[in-house]
Amino acid sequence: MRQFPKILVLVLLVSLIGSTLLFLHSTSDYQNVGTLLHSQTNVLSHELQDEPTAKIEEGYIVHTSHCQIPDVDLWHPSILQYVRNNSPSLACSRIATKPPLTYTEDDMLYINKTNSPFYNGSLLFCEYVEIFRPPNNDFKFDLGHKRVVFTEKVLVKKEFIKVYCYSTNNTLMYQNLHAFTPTKPLLRHMKDNLSLRHKRRGYLEQLNVLMVGLDSVSRLNFHRQFPKTLKILRSKLKAYEMYGYNKVRDNTFINLTPMFLGKYVEETDWNETNNEPFDKYKFAWKRFADAGYHTLFAEDAPSIAIWNFEKEGFHHPPADYYLRPFSLAMASTSSMWTNYKHCFGGRLETDITLEYVYNFIKSRQRAPHFAFTFLTRPTYDSVNQNTDQSHAKFLESMIRSRLLENTILIYFSDHGIRRGDILSTYIGKLEERLPAMFISLPDWFARKYPQIAQNLEVNQHRLTTPFDINALLDNVLRFTGIPKHPSANMRSISLFDKVPQDRSCASATIDDHWCTCLQQQPASVSDKKVIRAAKVLIGKINKKTAAHHKVCARYKLDEITDALQATPTHKLMTFKLSMNDVIGRKEYYGEEAIGRVTMYHVTIRVKPSGGVFQGTVKYDSTTNSYRSSGYISRTNAYGSSSSCVKDHSLKKYCYCKELM
């Protein structure tokens, strides 16, 4: 008998809670109370704030408690004079006057005799010599003395060769360079042993890694200049786009060192005064090599290569297959370059490099491999130049040959364009700091580990950095399948884990002048721009109920109860350039960039209903225009005041005229 009152009390309590929630649902936009409280007091718990999916506030690409990055127009008026639509992809076919006389398939070299008439002579024979790297030198190449003569085809067991072809009177009529990725039996045996040892440590999966980097391509400019590649990444490879991927330093070298080493350059013992090579550092390709992965490292434009430009480079090849000796040999053959050094022997340098990557992966698809290629020349210092056709063709070939079915693909850039008048605009500064970053998983992997796929989806709209890519690579290398729960104050967070929503530029160690998160501060409710923003917000509410104007009252502004403004940091808007990577590193500032965007977060009371609404309005100083951005929340009860409309989505906005 004593239990009955307790049960009765419990039943009554449950009924009371249910009734209260039902009342709140019908009388108040209670689902947005958490958002309101967070924006005003910032006291909600991490668990309540964190979104399970990749929902994002309209008008933003990142909208978390400590970072809001605005979503800007791809063709914003302030940058139209600097960017072009439908820029043609670089090509060499219309420039080449003669078709090549030699070509390769796998490890075979062939002569295309049907093309010999283009070379003003009757072909007699061809021969090749090896191109190789001298010991401890990253800036020279040598040619072998042994000449291999052939008249139709020949099996090539060397990595790089130079070909000479002669006419009947022994006159040189043709020359070219070719790159191969031959099997190295001793290397393969060593890798098999290392791979077996790595597997015995109990890691669950052994994904391959392919990283394709483009110099100076912002996320937005990737959309403008690489539409075909973008479509393949999105539709066929289901790639995750990291909208909030923020660079951490100025140039390529000091952004990619954190990506592959997990440290800022100044945290190593390298600086501008020493001539030491980079061999001793445990870059990602070295860590994968130690685990039995076959590795490739390929760059174009050797004179400005990442770890070579004004640096010592590597005394020993950093990877098992290292394209640099071949690139140096190409650079020295000046007579074969056309189209401002984009075309070599009638072929695009980008195509030559990507073909090398393709052949490496094709011949090692059953062995674990790590491939990193970085392409500089086409997009360096040019916001309107692209190799979209080349990259689209490369990805199509990889998909068609099924070479990505066990591979995590990372398509990325180091930063946006760093020079030119576009940097006098806010959009240009934003683009410089937000490079392209796409990550694609094998279908089977995403299905097998749905939490990882979901985390990547969420992370698309979180603040991320090159340090997170380094952590991701370590996660791939030592994969346990168990996501971690990192804290916001961690500098390196694997993108297989959910990046905390309270991460800030400070906790990610992004300096103020590189930080793209808006700076939020109180705004005066009597400020003219705040008043204008409030009226724009009311206009949007009235537009929602316009179709029901016969029954719903038209609102007017009664009072602005609160206002915040979010703007780019002063340092971002005035930054001009930085000097030095380590010693004497200094930033210089100047006049403020044009095209500032300000986000106004306003809370208003309207009449005649007394309804309290909260929303965001974007002010664009270039066009002097205001636009309501995102969701408008109602923060007080409306009860039965909207009973004259049946559409549930309009009830929080409508105030029935019959009550006036």
XYZ file of C-alpha atoms in Angstrom:
660
model
C 0.000 0.000 0.000
C 2.879 2.348 0.738
C 4.103 2.060 -2.914
C 0.881 3.372 -4.447
C 1.317 7.082 -3.575
C 4.853 7.054 -5.001
C 3.637 5.554 -8.273
C 0.811 8.077 -8.426
C 3.239 10.951 -7.875
C 5.521 9.588 -10.619
C 2.631 9.323 -13.089
C 1.495 12.855 -12.301
C 5.052 14.176 -12.692
C 5.489 12.528 -16.110
C 2.111 13.906 -17.244
C 3.059 17.388 -16.059
C 6.379 17.322 -17.977
C 4.670 16.059 -21.136
C 1.970 18.716 -20.937
C 4.563 21.437 -20.396
C 6.571 20.375 -23.444
C 3.403 20.190 -25.539
C 2.449 23.694 -24.427
C 5.910 25.032 -25.234
C 5.737 23.492 -28.684
C 2.469 25.238 -29.464
C 3.258 28.566 -27.832
C 6.963 29.178 -28.323
C 9.766 28.409 -30.624
C 11.376 26.455 -27.785
C 13.698 24.569 -30.105
C 15.669 27.778 -30.560
C 15.869 28.749 -26.895
C 19.154 26.889 -26.612
C 20.553 28.890 -29.522
C 19.365 32.130 -27.978
C 20.810 31.345 -24.563
C 24.102 30.278 -26.092
C 24.511 33.453 -28.126
C 23.723 35.610 -25.094
C 25.399 33.777 -22.221
C 27.536 31.034 -23.794
C 26.751 28.661 -20.944
C 25.284 25.596 -22.633
C 27.170 22.350 -22.251
C 29.426 21.018 -25.016
C 27.094 18.060 -25.539
C 24.029 20.221 -26.099
C 25.827 22.589 -28.435
C 27.340 19.881 -30.616
C 25.360 19.056 -33.759
C 25.153 15.370 -34.816
C 24.991 16.281 -38.497
C 26.483 18.869 -40.828
C 23.688 21.434 -40.443
C 24.956 24.958 -40.956
C 23.418 28.352 -40.387
C 22.540 30.034 -43.676
C 25.043 32.745 -44.576
C 27.973 30.931 -42.992
C 30.356 28.141 -43.919
C 31.324 27.745 -40.250
C 28.954 28.732 -37.444
C 30.114 27.437 -34.078
C 30.323 29.019 -30.641
C 33.886 30.322 -31.113
C 34.126 30.695 -34.881
C 31.825 32.103 -37.531
C 33.113 32.321 -41.101
C 30.779 34.039 -43.590
C 29.670 32.405 -46.815
C 30.606 34.924 -49.507
C 29.515 35.208 -53.109
C 31.693 33.363 -55.618
C 31.259 36.328 -57.966
C 31.151 39.140 -55.434
C 31.190 42.608 -57.100
C 34.396 43.585 -55.272
C 36.433 40.868 -57.065
C 34.783 40.690 -60.494
C 37.574 42.716 -62.074
C 40.132 40.128 -60.903
C 38.497 36.748 -61.601
C 37.225 35.241 -64.831
C 34.479 32.758 -65.508
C 35.126 29.752 -67.753
C 38.879 30.271 -68.072
C 40.156 27.681 -70.568
C 42.152 24.800 -69.154
C 45.824 24.850 -70.084
C 46.609 22.582 -73.036
C 49.485 21.839 -75.407
C 47.902 20.089 -78.371
C 47.152 23.294 -80.253
C 50.701 24.551 -79.578
C 52.711 21.441 -80.452
C 53.798 21.547 -84.089
C 55.032 17.956 -84.175
C 53.530 14.844 -82.592
C 55.894 12.818 -80.358
C 57.999 10.118 -81.965
C 58.249 7.984 -78.800
C 55.696 6.972 -76.191
C 55.424 4.638 -73.201
C 53.066 1.949 -71.917
C 53.864 0.538 -68.495
C 57.581 -0.352 -68.661
C 57.786 -0.403 -72.444
C 59.133 2.358 -74.701
C 57.818 2.475 -78.271
C 58.659 4.321 -81.488
C 55.687 5.711 -83.409
C 57.164 5.489 -86.897
C 54.100 7.019 -88.526
C 55.163 10.356 -86.995
C 58.719 10.297 -88.385
C 57.813 12.355 -91.532
C 57.143 15.318 -89.218
C 60.855 15.351 -88.367
C 62.287 15.901 -91.868
C 64.132 12.650 -92.212
C 63.900 8.898 -92.488
C 64.214 7.310 -89.042
C 67.184 4.966 -88.658
C 67.261 4.120 -84.933
C 66.775 5.495 -81.422
C 68.755 5.110 -78.222
C 68.309 6.057 -74.595
C 70.498 6.853 -71.595
C 69.581 6.818 -67.923
C 68.881 10.008 -65.985
C 69.897 9.568 -62.361
C 70.466 11.467 -59.155
C 74.058 11.967 -57.971
C 74.774 11.093 -54.305
C 73.785 13.624 -51.623
C 72.663 16.263 -54.080
C 69.106 17.483 -54.611
C 69.981 20.079 -57.238
C 71.730 18.130 -59.987
C 71.134 15.185 -62.276
C 73.513 13.039 -64.298
C 73.227 11.114 -67.565
C 74.470 7.560 -67.787
C 77.175 6.517 -70.238
C 75.533 3.289 -71.356
C 73.392 3.763 -74.478
C 70.616 1.289 -75.247
C 69.803 1.160 -78.980
C 66.359 0.116 -80.267
C 64.422 0.353 -83.518
C 60.817 -0.446 -82.515
C 60.321 -1.048 -78.806
C 62.339 -1.840 -75.708
C 61.736 -2.853 -72.073
C 63.010 -0.128 -69.762
C 64.194 -0.998 -66.263
C 65.334 2.491 -65.334
C 63.216 5.182 -63.671
C 64.151 8.075 -65.939
C 65.624 8.151 -69.434
C 66.539 10.548 -72.196
C 65.820 9.371 -75.733
C 67.657 10.359 -78.929
C 66.504 9.379 -82.412
C 68.616 9.625 -85.586
C 67.919 9.805 -89.305
C 69.661 7.779 -92.021
C 72.687 10.101 -92.103
C 73.090 9.791 -88.300
C 71.681 13.276 -87.738
C 69.836 13.851 -84.477
C 66.194 14.355 -85.445
C 64.362 13.976 -82.131
C 64.842 13.879 -78.365
C 62.535 13.396 -75.401
C 62.474 12.398 -71.731
C 60.370 9.630 -70.196
C 59.639 8.588 -66.605
C 58.884 5.045 -65.399
C 58.057 3.398 -62.079
C 59.784 0.003 -62.407
C 59.574 -2.687 -59.760
C 62.589 -2.771 -57.436
C 62.898 -6.369 -56.154
C 65.050 -5.602 -53.103
C 62.799 -2.707 -52.133
C 59.695 -4.859 -52.521
C 61.154 -7.561 -50.282
C 62.054 -5.026 -47.601
C 58.601 -3.406 -47.793
C 56.858 -6.775 -47.482
C 58.724 -7.450 -44.244
C 58.020 -3.996 -42.821
C 54.346 -4.241 -43.786
C 54.006 -7.634 -42.120
C 55.586 -6.288 -38.939
C 53.188 -3.323 -38.993
C 50.140 -5.581 -39.446
C 51.178 -7.681 -36.434
C 50.630 -4.653 -34.228
C 46.902 -5.194 -34.604
C 45.810 -2.214 -36.683
C 42.443 -2.852 -38.316
C 42.857 -1.452 -41.837
C 45.687 -0.566 -44.201
C 44.426 2.223 -46.422
C 46.547 3.636 -49.217
C 47.043 7.399 -49.288
C 47.003 9.688 -52.338
C 47.582 13.399 -51.780
C 47.310 15.781 -54.746
C 48.239 19.372 -53.973
C 47.704 22.526 -56.018
C 49.611 25.706 -55.274
C 47.668 28.882 -54.419
C 44.109 27.636 -55.034
C 41.482 28.867 -52.613
C 38.333 26.876 -51.971
C 36.307 29.426 -53.919
C 38.740 29.552 -56.819
C 38.707 25.761 -57.030
C 34.964 26.129 -57.622
C 35.584 28.762 -60.297
C 38.530 27.236 -62.138
C 38.174 23.462 -61.598
C 34.464 22.743 -62.208
C 35.018 19.361 -63.906
C 37.353 18.137 -61.177
C 34.960 19.442 -58.521
C 32.055 17.538 -60.078
C 34.014 14.270 -60.052
C 35.134 14.777 -56.454
C 31.583 15.447 -55.348
C 29.473 13.112 -57.469
C 31.728 10.138 -58.159
C 34.086 10.180 -55.175
C 31.636 11.614 -52.602
C 34.399 13.810 -51.261
C 33.971 15.840 -48.101
C 34.764 19.516 -48.624
C 36.422 21.199 -45.650
C 34.780 24.635 -45.829
C 36.546 25.918 -42.712
C 40.041 24.728 -43.622
C 42.242 27.668 -42.560
C 45.932 28.054 -43.325
C 48.202 28.659 -40.318
C 51.146 30.490 -41.885
C 52.005 32.545 -44.955
C 53.578 30.427 -47.714
C 53.701 26.834 -48.938
C 56.724 25.647 -46.950
C 55.458 26.829 -43.574
C 51.922 25.513 -44.173
C 52.880 22.073 -45.496
C 55.509 21.405 -42.836
C 52.738 21.316 -40.169
C 50.676 19.147 -42.523
C 53.369 16.496 -42.912
C 55.398 16.914 -39.719
C 52.864 18.138 -37.168
C 55.093 21.024 -36.098
C 55.592 24.640 -37.004
C 58.927 25.190 -38.724
C 60.124 27.299 -35.765
C 59.487 24.319 -33.484
C 62.170 22.362 -35.339
C 65.863 23.253 -35.324
C 65.727 24.482 -38.933
C 66.104 28.182 -39.693
C 67.268 30.466 -42.492
C 70.905 30.464 -41.347
C 71.709 26.778 -41.733
C 72.159 24.689 -44.858
C 71.068 21.419 -43.324
C 68.893 19.063 -45.362
C 65.506 17.852 -44.151
C 66.358 14.136 -44.106
C 66.288 13.756 -40.324
C 62.692 14.880 -39.905
C 59.879 12.327 -39.643
C 57.638 13.634 -42.366
C 54.492 11.602 -43.085
C 55.962 9.864 -46.142
C 58.825 8.625 -43.977
C 56.467 7.322 -41.280
C 54.484 5.425 -43.914
C 57.670 4.070 -45.487
C 58.759 2.691 -42.097
C 55.424 0.835 -41.939
C 56.041 -0.936 -45.253
C 54.330 1.481 -47.631
C 55.807 2.110 -51.065
C 56.192 5.891 -51.285
C 56.173 8.499 -54.052
C 57.084 12.186 -53.948
C 56.550 14.229 -57.122
C 56.666 17.984 -57.741
C 56.792 20.087 -60.867
C 58.719 23.389 -61.183
C 61.898 22.180 -59.411
C 63.376 25.671 -59.022
C 60.619 26.602 -56.541
C 59.991 23.182 -54.948
C 58.693 23.250 -51.384
C 61.726 22.036 -49.449
C 64.277 23.183 -52.065
C 63.537 26.834 -52.781
C 66.292 28.716 -50.914
C 66.799 25.553 -48.863
C 69.011 22.464 -48.935
C 66.318 19.950 -49.828
C 67.086 16.275 -49.176
C 70.495 14.636 -49.374
C 68.786 11.271 -49.758
C 65.614 10.692 -51.792
C 62.678 11.317 -49.425
C 60.590 8.600 -51.101
C 61.106 5.316 -52.944
C 60.048 7.013 -56.173
C 61.256 10.603 -56.381
C 60.569 12.618 -59.523
C 62.964 15.513 -58.849
C 65.973 14.268 -60.934
C 63.653 13.900 -63.916
C 62.139 17.357 -63.318
C 65.620 18.883 -63.178
C 66.517 17.167 -66.461
C 63.335 18.563 -68.037
C 64.137 22.049 -66.747
C 67.605 21.904 -68.319
C 66.255 20.970 -71.768
C 65.142 24.476 -72.639
C 64.524 23.799 -76.337
C 61.573 21.504 -75.554
C 59.512 23.988 -73.515
C 56.634 26.020 -74.952
C 53.619 27.968 -73.686
C 55.465 29.820 -70.927
C 57.089 26.627 -69.664
C 53.807 24.762 -69.201
C 54.370 22.378 -72.127
C 57.325 20.038 -72.518
C 57.706 18.132 -75.764
C 54.104 18.858 -76.678
C 52.759 17.602 -73.334
C 51.535 19.556 -70.334
C 53.961 19.310 -67.428
C 50.981 18.610 -65.158
C 49.980 15.619 -67.329
C 53.526 14.241 -67.203
C 53.559 14.477 -63.403
C 50.085 12.988 -62.906
C 50.871 10.150 -65.331
C 53.905 9.318 -63.184
C 51.629 9.128 -60.134
C 49.080 7.024 -62.013
C 51.711 4.520 -63.198
C 53.165 4.225 -59.693
C 49.771 3.386 -58.191
C 48.735 1.104 -61.048
C 51.841 -1.057 -60.641
C 51.455 -1.186 -56.841
C 47.703 -1.436 -56.372
C 48.045 -4.645 -54.352
C 50.786 -3.252 -52.126
C 50.308 -0.490 -49.535
C 51.374 2.854 -50.964
C 51.614 6.530 -50.082
C 51.800 9.045 -52.928
C 52.233 12.803 -52.586
C 52.338 15.136 -55.558
C 52.320 18.926 -55.541
C 51.751 20.986 -58.672
C 52.896 24.589 -58.568
C 53.540 26.097 -61.982
C 50.004 26.430 -63.475
C 48.336 28.164 -60.517
C 51.245 29.902 -58.812
C 50.609 33.659 -58.929
C 47.642 33.233 -61.275
C 44.053 33.378 -60.072
C 42.638 32.653 -63.559
C 44.864 29.810 -64.804
C 43.921 26.184 -64.345
C 44.542 22.579 -65.351
C 40.994 21.400 -64.744
C 40.983 19.126 -67.786
C 44.181 17.383 -66.668
C 42.946 16.717 -63.133
C 39.525 15.570 -64.305
C 41.156 13.158 -66.768
C 43.499 11.879 -64.049
C 40.660 11.181 -61.615
C 38.542 9.532 -64.307
C 41.469 7.246 -65.153
C 41.945 6.365 -61.484
C 38.245 5.565 -61.099
C 38.045 3.606 -64.359
C 41.068 1.500 -63.366
C 39.622 1.006 -59.867
C 42.777 2.356 -58.253
C 41.022 4.253 -55.454
C 39.008 1.423 -53.938
C 41.354 1.081 -50.957
C 42.630 4.656 -50.899
C 41.940 7.804 -48.928
C 42.243 10.636 -51.429
C 43.168 14.146 -50.272
C 42.885 16.898 -52.893
C 44.102 20.164 -51.431
C 45.932 23.452 -51.665
C 48.381 25.236 -49.384
C 46.699 28.665 -49.451
C 44.877 30.959 -51.862
C 46.478 33.499 -54.156
C 49.049 35.531 -52.182
C 49.810 38.326 -54.630
C 47.903 40.817 -56.755
C 45.254 43.472 -56.426
C 42.591 40.971 -55.371
C 44.203 41.079 -51.915
C 43.031 44.680 -51.562
C 39.526 43.229 -51.041
C 38.072 41.419 -48.052
C 37.000 38.505 -50.268
C 40.566 38.197 -51.590
C 41.961 38.119 -48.050
C 39.394 35.524 -47.054
C 40.308 33.368 -50.062
C 44.038 33.621 -49.356
C 43.433 32.067 -45.937
C 40.910 29.382 -46.938
C 42.526 26.937 -49.392
C 40.780 24.020 -51.058
C 40.616 20.777 -49.076
C 38.681 17.653 -50.163
C 38.807 14.208 -48.555
C 37.371 11.081 -50.183
C 36.978 7.692 -48.509
C 36.491 4.304 -50.176
C 32.789 3.386 -50.212
C 33.324 0.198 -48.224
C 35.267 2.074 -45.537
C 32.542 4.690 -45.079
C 29.935 1.929 -44.756
C 32.025 -0.111 -42.330
C 32.854 2.883 -40.128
C 29.759 5.135 -40.288
C 30.827 7.191 -37.268
C 33.970 8.289 -39.120
C 31.914 9.246 -42.177
C 29.523 11.205 -39.948
C 32.433 12.961 -38.225
C 33.847 14.030 -41.574
C 30.439 15.359 -42.559
C 30.293 17.463 -39.395
C 33.910 18.578 -39.776
C 33.134 20.045 -43.184
C 31.774 23.063 -41.325
C 34.259 23.216 -38.471
C 37.458 25.225 -38.170
C 40.287 22.936 -39.352
C 43.995 23.334 -40.140
C 47.016 21.558 -41.687
C 47.798 20.119 -38.233
C 44.551 18.143 -38.460
C 45.655 16.580 -41.751
C 48.862 15.404 -40.072
C 46.796 13.873 -37.265
C 44.513 12.271 -39.870
C 47.508 10.688 -41.620
C 48.712 9.263 -38.303
C 45.205 7.929 -37.717
C 45.223 6.194 -41.106
C 48.657 4.710 -40.394
C 47.670 3.357 -36.964
C 44.000 2.732 -37.516
C 42.040 1.303 -34.589
C 38.523 2.107 -35.789
C 37.679 3.816 -32.510
C 36.950 7.555 -32.789
C 38.358 9.708 -30.004
C 36.728 12.690 -28.337
C 39.297 15.478 -28.647
C 39.114 18.690 -26.655
C 39.015 22.123 -28.260
C 42.433 23.056 -26.897
C 44.186 20.342 -28.936
C 46.171 21.775 -31.835
C 46.100 18.583 -33.947
C 42.772 16.772 -34.279
C 42.292 13.885 -36.681
C 39.413 14.577 -39.041
C 38.243 11.005 -38.394
C 37.235 12.451 -34.993
C 34.663 15.179 -34.473
C 36.299 18.584 -34.197
C 34.807 20.307 -31.117
C 32.381 23.090 -31.934
C 34.039 25.378 -29.358
C 37.368 25.375 -31.185
C 38.744 28.840 -31.818
C 41.612 30.329 -33.778
C 43.500 30.706 -30.518
C 43.104 27.039 -29.540
C 44.028 25.989 -33.096
C 47.099 28.304 -32.867
C 46.055 30.435 -35.852
C 47.436 33.958 -35.582
C 44.952 36.845 -35.677
C 45.978 38.030 -39.146
C 45.386 34.546 -40.607
C 42.181 33.880 -38.667
C 39.035 34.010 -40.838
C 36.617 33.731 -37.905
C 34.613 36.887 -37.379
C 35.209 38.931 -34.239
C 31.991 39.408 -32.278
C 31.245 42.442 -30.083
C 28.220 44.367 -28.777
C 26.650 46.971 -31.075
C 24.588 50.000 -30.113
C 20.853 49.503 -30.602
C 20.666 53.113 -31.797
C 23.308 52.630 -34.514
C 21.867 53.449 -37.955
C 23.126 50.192 -39.466
C 21.656 48.163 -36.613
C 18.282 49.906 -37.103
C 18.467 49.206 -40.837
C 19.294 45.552 -40.120
C 16.319 45.306 -37.771
C 13.987 46.668 -40.453
C 15.366 44.159 -42.980
C 14.589 41.397 -40.477
C 11.018 42.645 -40.098
C 10.725 42.789 -43.887
C 11.644 39.110 -44.116
C 9.052 38.184 -41.469
C 6.349 40.181 -43.286
C 7.303 38.475 -46.538
C 6.735 35.069 -44.916
C 3.147 35.996 -44.046
C 2.429 38.077 -47.175
C 0.324 35.322 -48.748
C -1.936 35.511 -45.660
C -2.105 39.307 -45.430
C -5.892 39.232 -45.084
C -5.645 37.484 -41.716
C -2.061 38.188 -40.537
C -1.034 41.658 -39.351
C 1.901 43.479 -40.910
C 4.660 44.071 -38.350
C 6.497 47.262 -37.522
C 9.539 47.783 -35.332
C 8.730 48.433 -31.695
C 12.154 48.062 -30.084
C 15.641 46.660 -30.665
C 16.430 44.885 -27.405
C 19.926 43.613 -28.201
C 22.507 43.734 -30.998
C 25.854 42.153 -31.754
C 28.118 42.760 -34.740
C 30.577 40.242 -36.138
C 33.364 41.590 -38.318
C 36.730 40.401 -39.669
C 39.646 41.120 -37.358
C 41.475 44.405 -37.862
C 44.712 42.520 -38.474
C 43.151 40.432 -41.243
C 41.709 43.510 -42.954
C 44.996 45.465 -42.860
C 47.604 42.686 -43.330
C 49.971 43.254 -46.277
C 52.872 40.806 -46.126
C 55.207 38.829 -43.888
C 58.961 38.501 -44.012
C 61.053 35.416 -43.169
C 59.835 32.002 -42.046
C 61.662 31.666 -38.726
C 64.345 34.216 -37.868
C 63.071 37.785 -37.833
C 59.568 36.723 -38.844
C 57.540 39.906 -39.053
C 54.174 41.012 -40.378
C 53.473 44.326 -42.063
C 50.129 46.120 -42.137
C 48.644 48.899 -44.248
C 45.305 50.324 -45.375
C 42.134 48.382 -44.726
C 40.855 46.164 -47.534
C 37.653 47.092 -49.352
C 34.487 45.019 -49.315
C 34.128 44.503 -45.564
C 31.243 42.201 -44.586
C 29.550 42.707 -41.220
C 27.053 40.313 -39.696
C 24.484 41.916 -37.376
C 22.775 39.626 -34.852
C 19.711 41.547 -33.657
C 16.897 40.845 -31.217
C 13.738 42.870 -31.862
C 10.265 43.366 -30.456
C 7.558 44.057 -33.045
C 4.133 45.630 -32.889
C 1.248 45.026 -32.755
C 1.934 41.494 -31.466
C 4.771 42.165 -29.014
C 6.577 39.199 -30.561
C 10.327 38.940 -29.914
C 12.455 37.704 -32.801
C 16.131 37.089 -33.289
C 18.021 36.844 -36.578
C 21.124 37.714 -38.574
C 21.500 40.338 -41.291
C 24.556 40.601 -43.533
C 25.783 44.078 -44.470
C 27.994 44.326 -47.583
C 29.951 47.583 -47.709
C 30.745 47.147 -51.419
C 27.131 47.307 -52.501
C 25.848 49.067 -49.347
C 23.228 46.324 -49.141
C 21.575 44.400 -46.313
C 20.295 40.840 -46.551
C 18.634 38.675 -43.941
C 20.723 35.564 -43.558
C 19.574 32.302 -42.071
C 16.899 31.262 -39.627
C 14.684 33.744 -37.716
C 13.754 32.489 -34.256
C 10.823 33.510 -32.080
C 11.880 33.735 -28.458
C 8.630 34.436 -26.614
C 5.297 32.626 -26.441
C 2.617 33.276 -29.037
C -0.166 31.036 -27.693
C -3.346 31.183 -29.786
C -2.520 34.527 -31.413
C -1.832 32.761 -34.723
C -4.852 30.455 -34.767
C -6.075 32.076 -37.980
C -3.412 30.197 -40.021
C -3.136 26.431 -40.299
C 0.405 26.284 -41.666
C 2.457 25.315 -38.609
C 5.637 26.918 -40.003
C 3.900 30.331 -40.050
C 2.350 30.253 -36.591
C 5.323 31.849 -34.859
C 5.310 34.700 -37.404
C 1.601 35.443 -37.821
C -0.465 37.660 -35.529
C -4.150 37.457 -36.353
C -5.757 40.769 -37.336
C -8.937 39.793 -35.523
C -7.059 40.351 -32.237
C -6.261 43.970 -33.042
